[in-house]
Amino acid sequence: SSESFVEGSRTAEIDNVIRRLAINKPTFLWGCGGIGKSEISIKVAEEYQNCSPKGAYFIHYTVPSNKDHEAMEETVLRMPFSGYKYEPKQGMSLEEQRKAEYKARIHILREHYAGALLVIDNFDWAGKTWEELTAEKSYLEMETIGLNLLFTTRSEVPGTPEVRELSREDLLRLMRRWVTDLRITDQQLYDLIDAVDGHTLTVDLIAKCLSRSRRKVT
């Protein structure tokens, strides 16, 4: 969760993403689930919000229920545009309505959001590879409309460094945000960190559990 982000712990990753975004190509953060990809992207969005007049936006990648539809198209159709409601023409089939609304939304993105940062979280579809997802027609179209795109994904992305575990020292700082009882020693917390291989989300959950326990937890 954002409240558990350790300031300064991901400076290198944040700076790397901002450098990659500066060349205006889609940028990917990849690594295992719960390691901190989304939190890095949120911090990048905060930085971008401060320096870009077009702002930054955070959405979730949406896998369609119909396997014949494309996921990026579905994601665009699920974007919450304030005050926008598509009015289909009479006589259109559901598939025709879908295509027409998608085109209308792409037009809005192109005309009003060019230059903005769009974070698309969890760029994953079980059974499909990163290469397959980036070959979708709607994904390729998103690359052309002038948005700065930042994706988080569990798929390995060639040529992009993996988001790895935080240092043990930063993980201890995370735990001490919640575990204030000094009868629980730093060494005991390090032992717990090592027991779960320094996995960020798991460490965070352990710390919260210890802080809220009504009985002594050994």
Short mmCIF file of C-alpha atoms in Angstrom, two decimals:
data_model
loop_
_atom_site.label_atom_id
_atom_site.label_comp_id
_atom_site.label_asym_id
_atom_site.label_seq_id
_atom_site.Cartn_x
_atom_site.Cartn_y
_atom_site.Cartn_z
CA SER A 1 0.00 0.00 0.00
CA SER A 2 1.10 3.60 -0.62
CA GLU A 3 1.22 4.32 3.12
CA SER A 4 4.07 1.81 3.39
CA PHE A 5 6.28 3.32 0.67
CA VAL A 6 9.76 3.92 2.08
CA GLU A 7 10.94 7.32 0.88
CA GLY A 8 14.27 7.15 -0.92
CA SER A 9 14.15 3.39 -1.29
CA ARG A 10 13.35 3.41 -5.01
CA THR A 11 15.20 6.52 -6.16
CA ALA A 12 17.26 4.64 -8.76
CA GLU A 13 14.20 2.95 -10.26
CA ILE A 14 12.17 6.19 -10.34
CA ASP A 15 15.01 8.10 -12.00
CA ASN A 16 15.45 5.31 -14.55
CA VAL A 17 11.75 5.37 -15.48
CA ILE A 18 11.73 9.16 -15.83
CA ARG A 19 14.79 8.98 -18.13
CA ARG A 20 13.09 6.37 -20.27
CA LEU A 21 9.87 8.39 -20.46
CA ALA A 22 11.91 11.39 -21.63
CA ILE A 23 12.59 9.63 -24.93
CA ASN A 24 8.82 9.25 -25.33
CA LYS A 25 8.61 5.49 -25.77
CA PRO A 26 6.41 3.07 -23.84
CA THR A 27 8.21 2.21 -20.60
CA PHE A 28 7.79 -1.01 -18.64
CA LEU A 29 8.30 -1.92 -14.99
CA TRP A 30 8.45 -5.69 -14.59
CA GLY A 31 8.93 -8.04 -11.68
CA CYS A 32 7.05 -10.47 -9.48
CA GLY A 33 3.71 -9.54 -7.93
CA GLY A 34 3.84 -7.52 -4.73
CA ILE A 35 7.44 -6.37 -5.17
CA GLY A 36 6.60 -2.65 -5.57
CA LYS A 37 6.06 -1.93 -9.27
CA SER A 38 2.78 -0.10 -8.78
CA GLU A 39 4.20 2.03 -5.96
CA ILE A 40 7.17 3.05 -8.14
CA SER A 41 4.77 4.02 -10.93
CA ILE A 42 2.65 6.07 -8.50
CA LYS A 43 5.75 7.97 -7.36
CA VAL A 44 6.71 8.59 -11.00
CA ALA A 45 3.17 9.87 -11.64
CA GLU A 46 3.49 12.25 -8.68
CA GLU A 47 6.76 13.60 -10.10
CA TYR A 48 5.17 13.94 -13.54
CA GLN A 49 2.12 15.69 -12.11
CA ASN A 50 4.39 18.39 -10.74
CA CYS A 51 6.09 19.18 -14.05
CA SER A 52 3.57 18.41 -16.80
CA PRO A 53 0.60 20.67 -17.61
CA LYS A 54 -1.28 17.65 -18.98
CA GLY A 55 -0.96 15.68 -15.73
CA ALA A 56 -0.72 11.98 -14.95
CA TYR A 57 -3.37 9.26 -14.78
CA PHE A 58 -3.44 5.75 -13.31
CA ILE A 59 -5.67 2.97 -14.68
CA HIS A 60 -5.81 -0.82 -14.56
CA TYR A 61 -5.26 -3.03 -17.59
CA THR A 62 -8.53 -4.82 -18.32
CA VAL A 63 -8.75 -8.30 -19.79
CA PRO A 64 -11.97 -8.76 -21.83
CA SER A 65 -14.44 -11.53 -21.09
CA ASN A 66 -14.66 -12.21 -24.84
CA LYS A 67 -11.36 -13.77 -25.91
CA ASP A 68 -11.88 -12.42 -29.44
CA HIS A 69 -11.61 -8.85 -28.16
CA GLU A 70 -8.31 -7.10 -27.54
CA ALA A 71 -7.31 -6.20 -23.99
CA MET A 72 -6.01 -2.71 -24.78
CA GLU A 73 -9.26 -1.93 -26.58
CA GLU A 74 -11.15 -3.15 -23.50
CA THR A 75 -8.93 -1.00 -21.29
CA VAL A 76 -9.69 2.12 -23.32
CA LEU A 77 -13.42 1.36 -23.20
CA ARG A 78 -13.24 1.12 -19.39
CA MET A 79 -11.39 4.43 -18.90
CA PRO A 80 -13.50 6.74 -16.70
CA PHE A 81 -13.78 10.01 -18.67
CA SER A 82 -15.48 12.64 -16.51
CA GLY A 83 -18.78 13.80 -17.99
CA TYR A 84 -18.47 11.57 -21.06
CA LYS A 85 -21.21 9.25 -22.22
CA TYR A 86 -21.24 7.56 -25.60
CA GLU A 87 -24.56 7.74 -27.47
CA PRO A 88 -24.77 4.95 -30.09
CA LYS A 89 -26.61 5.45 -33.35
CA GLN A 90 -29.83 3.55 -33.92
CA GLY A 91 -29.55 0.28 -35.76
CA MET A 92 -25.96 -0.45 -34.73
CA SER A 93 -25.06 -3.92 -33.55
CA LEU A 94 -23.31 -4.31 -30.18
CA GLU A 95 -20.02 -4.97 -31.96
CA GLU A 96 -20.46 -1.87 -34.13
CA GLN A 97 -21.23 0.18 -31.01
CA ARG A 98 -18.09 -1.15 -29.34
CA LYS A 99 -15.88 -0.20 -32.28
CA ALA A 100 -17.46 3.24 -32.65
CA GLU A 101 -17.10 4.05 -28.94
CA TYR A 102 -13.50 2.87 -28.97
CA LYS A 103 -12.72 5.22 -31.87
CA ALA A 104 -14.45 8.09 -30.07
CA ARG A 105 -12.40 7.50 -26.96
CA ILE A 106 -9.13 7.30 -28.90
CA HIS A 107 -10.04 10.65 -30.44
CA ILE A 108 -10.53 12.15 -26.96
CA LEU A 109 -7.16 10.80 -25.81
CA ARG A 110 -5.42 12.13 -28.92
CA GLU A 111 -7.04 15.58 -28.81
CA HIS A 112 -7.07 16.30 -25.08
CA TYR A 113 -4.47 14.12 -23.35
CA ALA A 114 -1.45 14.15 -25.66
CA GLY A 115 1.61 14.80 -23.51
CA ALA A 116 0.05 13.35 -20.35
CA LEU A 117 1.46 10.36 -18.49
CA LEU A 118 -0.79 7.31 -18.50
CA VAL A 119 0.15 4.54 -16.07
CA ILE A 120 -1.41 1.21 -17.03
CA ASP A 121 -1.10 -1.19 -14.11
CA ASN A 122 -0.96 -5.00 -14.38
CA PHE A 123 -0.29 -5.37 -18.11
CA ASP A 124 -0.86 -9.12 -17.96
CA TRP A 125 -3.24 -11.68 -19.46
CA ALA A 126 -2.93 -15.28 -18.28
CA GLY A 127 -1.83 -17.50 -21.13
CA LYS A 128 -0.59 -14.65 -23.30
CA THR A 129 2.98 -13.42 -23.58
CA TRP A 130 4.23 -9.84 -23.40
CA GLU A 131 5.10 -10.12 -27.10
CA GLU A 132 1.52 -11.12 -27.95
CA LEU A 133 0.00 -8.27 -25.92
CA THR A 134 2.26 -5.65 -27.51
CA ALA A 135 1.35 -6.96 -30.97
CA GLU A 136 -2.35 -6.11 -30.55
CA LYS A 137 -3.65 -3.57 -33.04
CA SER A 138 -5.14 -1.44 -30.26
CA TYR A 139 -1.86 -1.50 -28.30
CA LEU A 140 0.07 -0.31 -31.35
CA GLU A 141 -2.51 2.44 -31.85
CA MET A 142 -1.99 3.64 -28.26
CA GLU A 143 1.68 4.15 -29.08
CA THR A 144 0.78 6.68 -31.79
CA ILE A 145 -1.53 9.11 -29.97
CA GLY A 146 1.05 11.14 -28.07
CA LEU A 147 0.66 9.78 -24.55
CA ASN A 148 3.62 8.93 -22.34
CA LEU A 149 2.88 5.32 -21.47
CA LEU A 150 4.14 3.51 -18.38
CA PHE A 151 3.16 -0.14 -17.85
CA THR A 152 3.64 -2.46 -14.90
CA THR A 153 3.77 -6.17 -15.68
CA ARG A 154 4.83 -9.54 -14.30
CA SER A 155 6.11 -10.60 -17.72
CA GLU A 156 9.82 -10.30 -18.44
CA VAL A 157 10.44 -7.37 -20.77
CA PRO A 158 13.57 -7.64 -22.94
CA GLY A 159 16.09 -4.83 -22.45
CA THR A 160 14.43 -3.53 -19.28
CA PRO A 161 15.81 -4.14 -15.78
CA GLU A 162 13.70 -6.16 -13.35
CA VAL A 163 12.30 -4.52 -10.23
CA ARG A 164 14.01 -6.38 -7.41
CA GLU A 165 13.69 -6.59 -3.62
CA LEU A 166 14.39 -3.58 -1.43
CA SER A 167 17.53 -3.61 0.67
CA ARG A 168 17.26 -5.26 4.09
CA GLU A 169 17.80 -1.85 5.68
CA ASP A 170 14.90 -0.30 3.78
CA LEU A 171 12.69 -3.26 4.64
CA LEU A 172 13.58 -2.81 8.30
CA ARG A 173 12.54 0.86 7.99
CA LEU A 174 9.25 -0.31 6.49
CA MET A 175 8.68 -2.71 9.37
CA ARG A 176 9.55 -0.16 12.02
CA ARG A 177 6.89 2.14 10.62
CA TRP A 178 4.41 -0.34 12.11
CA VAL A 179 6.39 -2.29 14.72
CA THR A 180 7.19 0.30 17.37
CA ASP A 181 7.51 -2.16 20.28
CA LEU A 182 11.26 -2.23 20.93
CA ARG A 183 10.93 -5.56 22.75
CA ILE A 184 10.82 -6.91 19.21
CA THR A 185 14.44 -6.45 18.18
CA ASP A 186 15.85 -5.42 14.81
CA GLN A 187 17.46 -8.85 14.52
CA GLN A 188 14.10 -10.56 14.97
CA LEU A 189 12.67 -8.37 12.21
CA TYR A 190 15.66 -9.13 9.96
CA ASP A 191 15.02 -12.84 10.55
CA LEU A 192 11.43 -12.38 9.38
CA ILE A 193 12.57 -10.37 6.34
CA ASP A 194 15.02 -13.12 5.38
CA ALA A 195 12.39 -15.84 5.96
CA VAL A 196 10.21 -14.37 3.17
CA ASP A 197 13.11 -13.50 0.85
CA GLY A 198 12.57 -9.77 1.33
CA HIS A 199 9.26 -9.78 -0.55
CA THR A 200 7.92 -6.25 -0.10
CA LEU A 201 4.19 -6.91 0.29
CA THR A 202 4.72 -9.91 2.58
CA VAL A 203 7.08 -7.93 4.81
CA ASP A 204 4.52 -5.12 4.97
CA LEU A 205 1.73 -7.54 5.96
CA ILE A 206 3.90 -9.18 8.64
CA ALA A 207 4.71 -5.77 10.13
CA LYS A 208 1.06 -4.73 10.25
CA CYS A 209 0.10 -8.06 11.80
CA LEU A 210 2.72 -7.62 14.53
CA SER A 211 1.61 -4.05 15.22
CA ARG A 212 -2.04 -5.02 15.67
CA SER A 213 -1.66 -8.24 17.58
CA ARG A 214 -3.49 -8.32 20.92
CA ARG A 215 -1.22 -10.98 22.30
CA LYS A 216 2.49 -11.62 22.28
CA VAL A 217 3.59 -12.98 18.92
CA THR A 218 6.93 -14.76 19.10
#
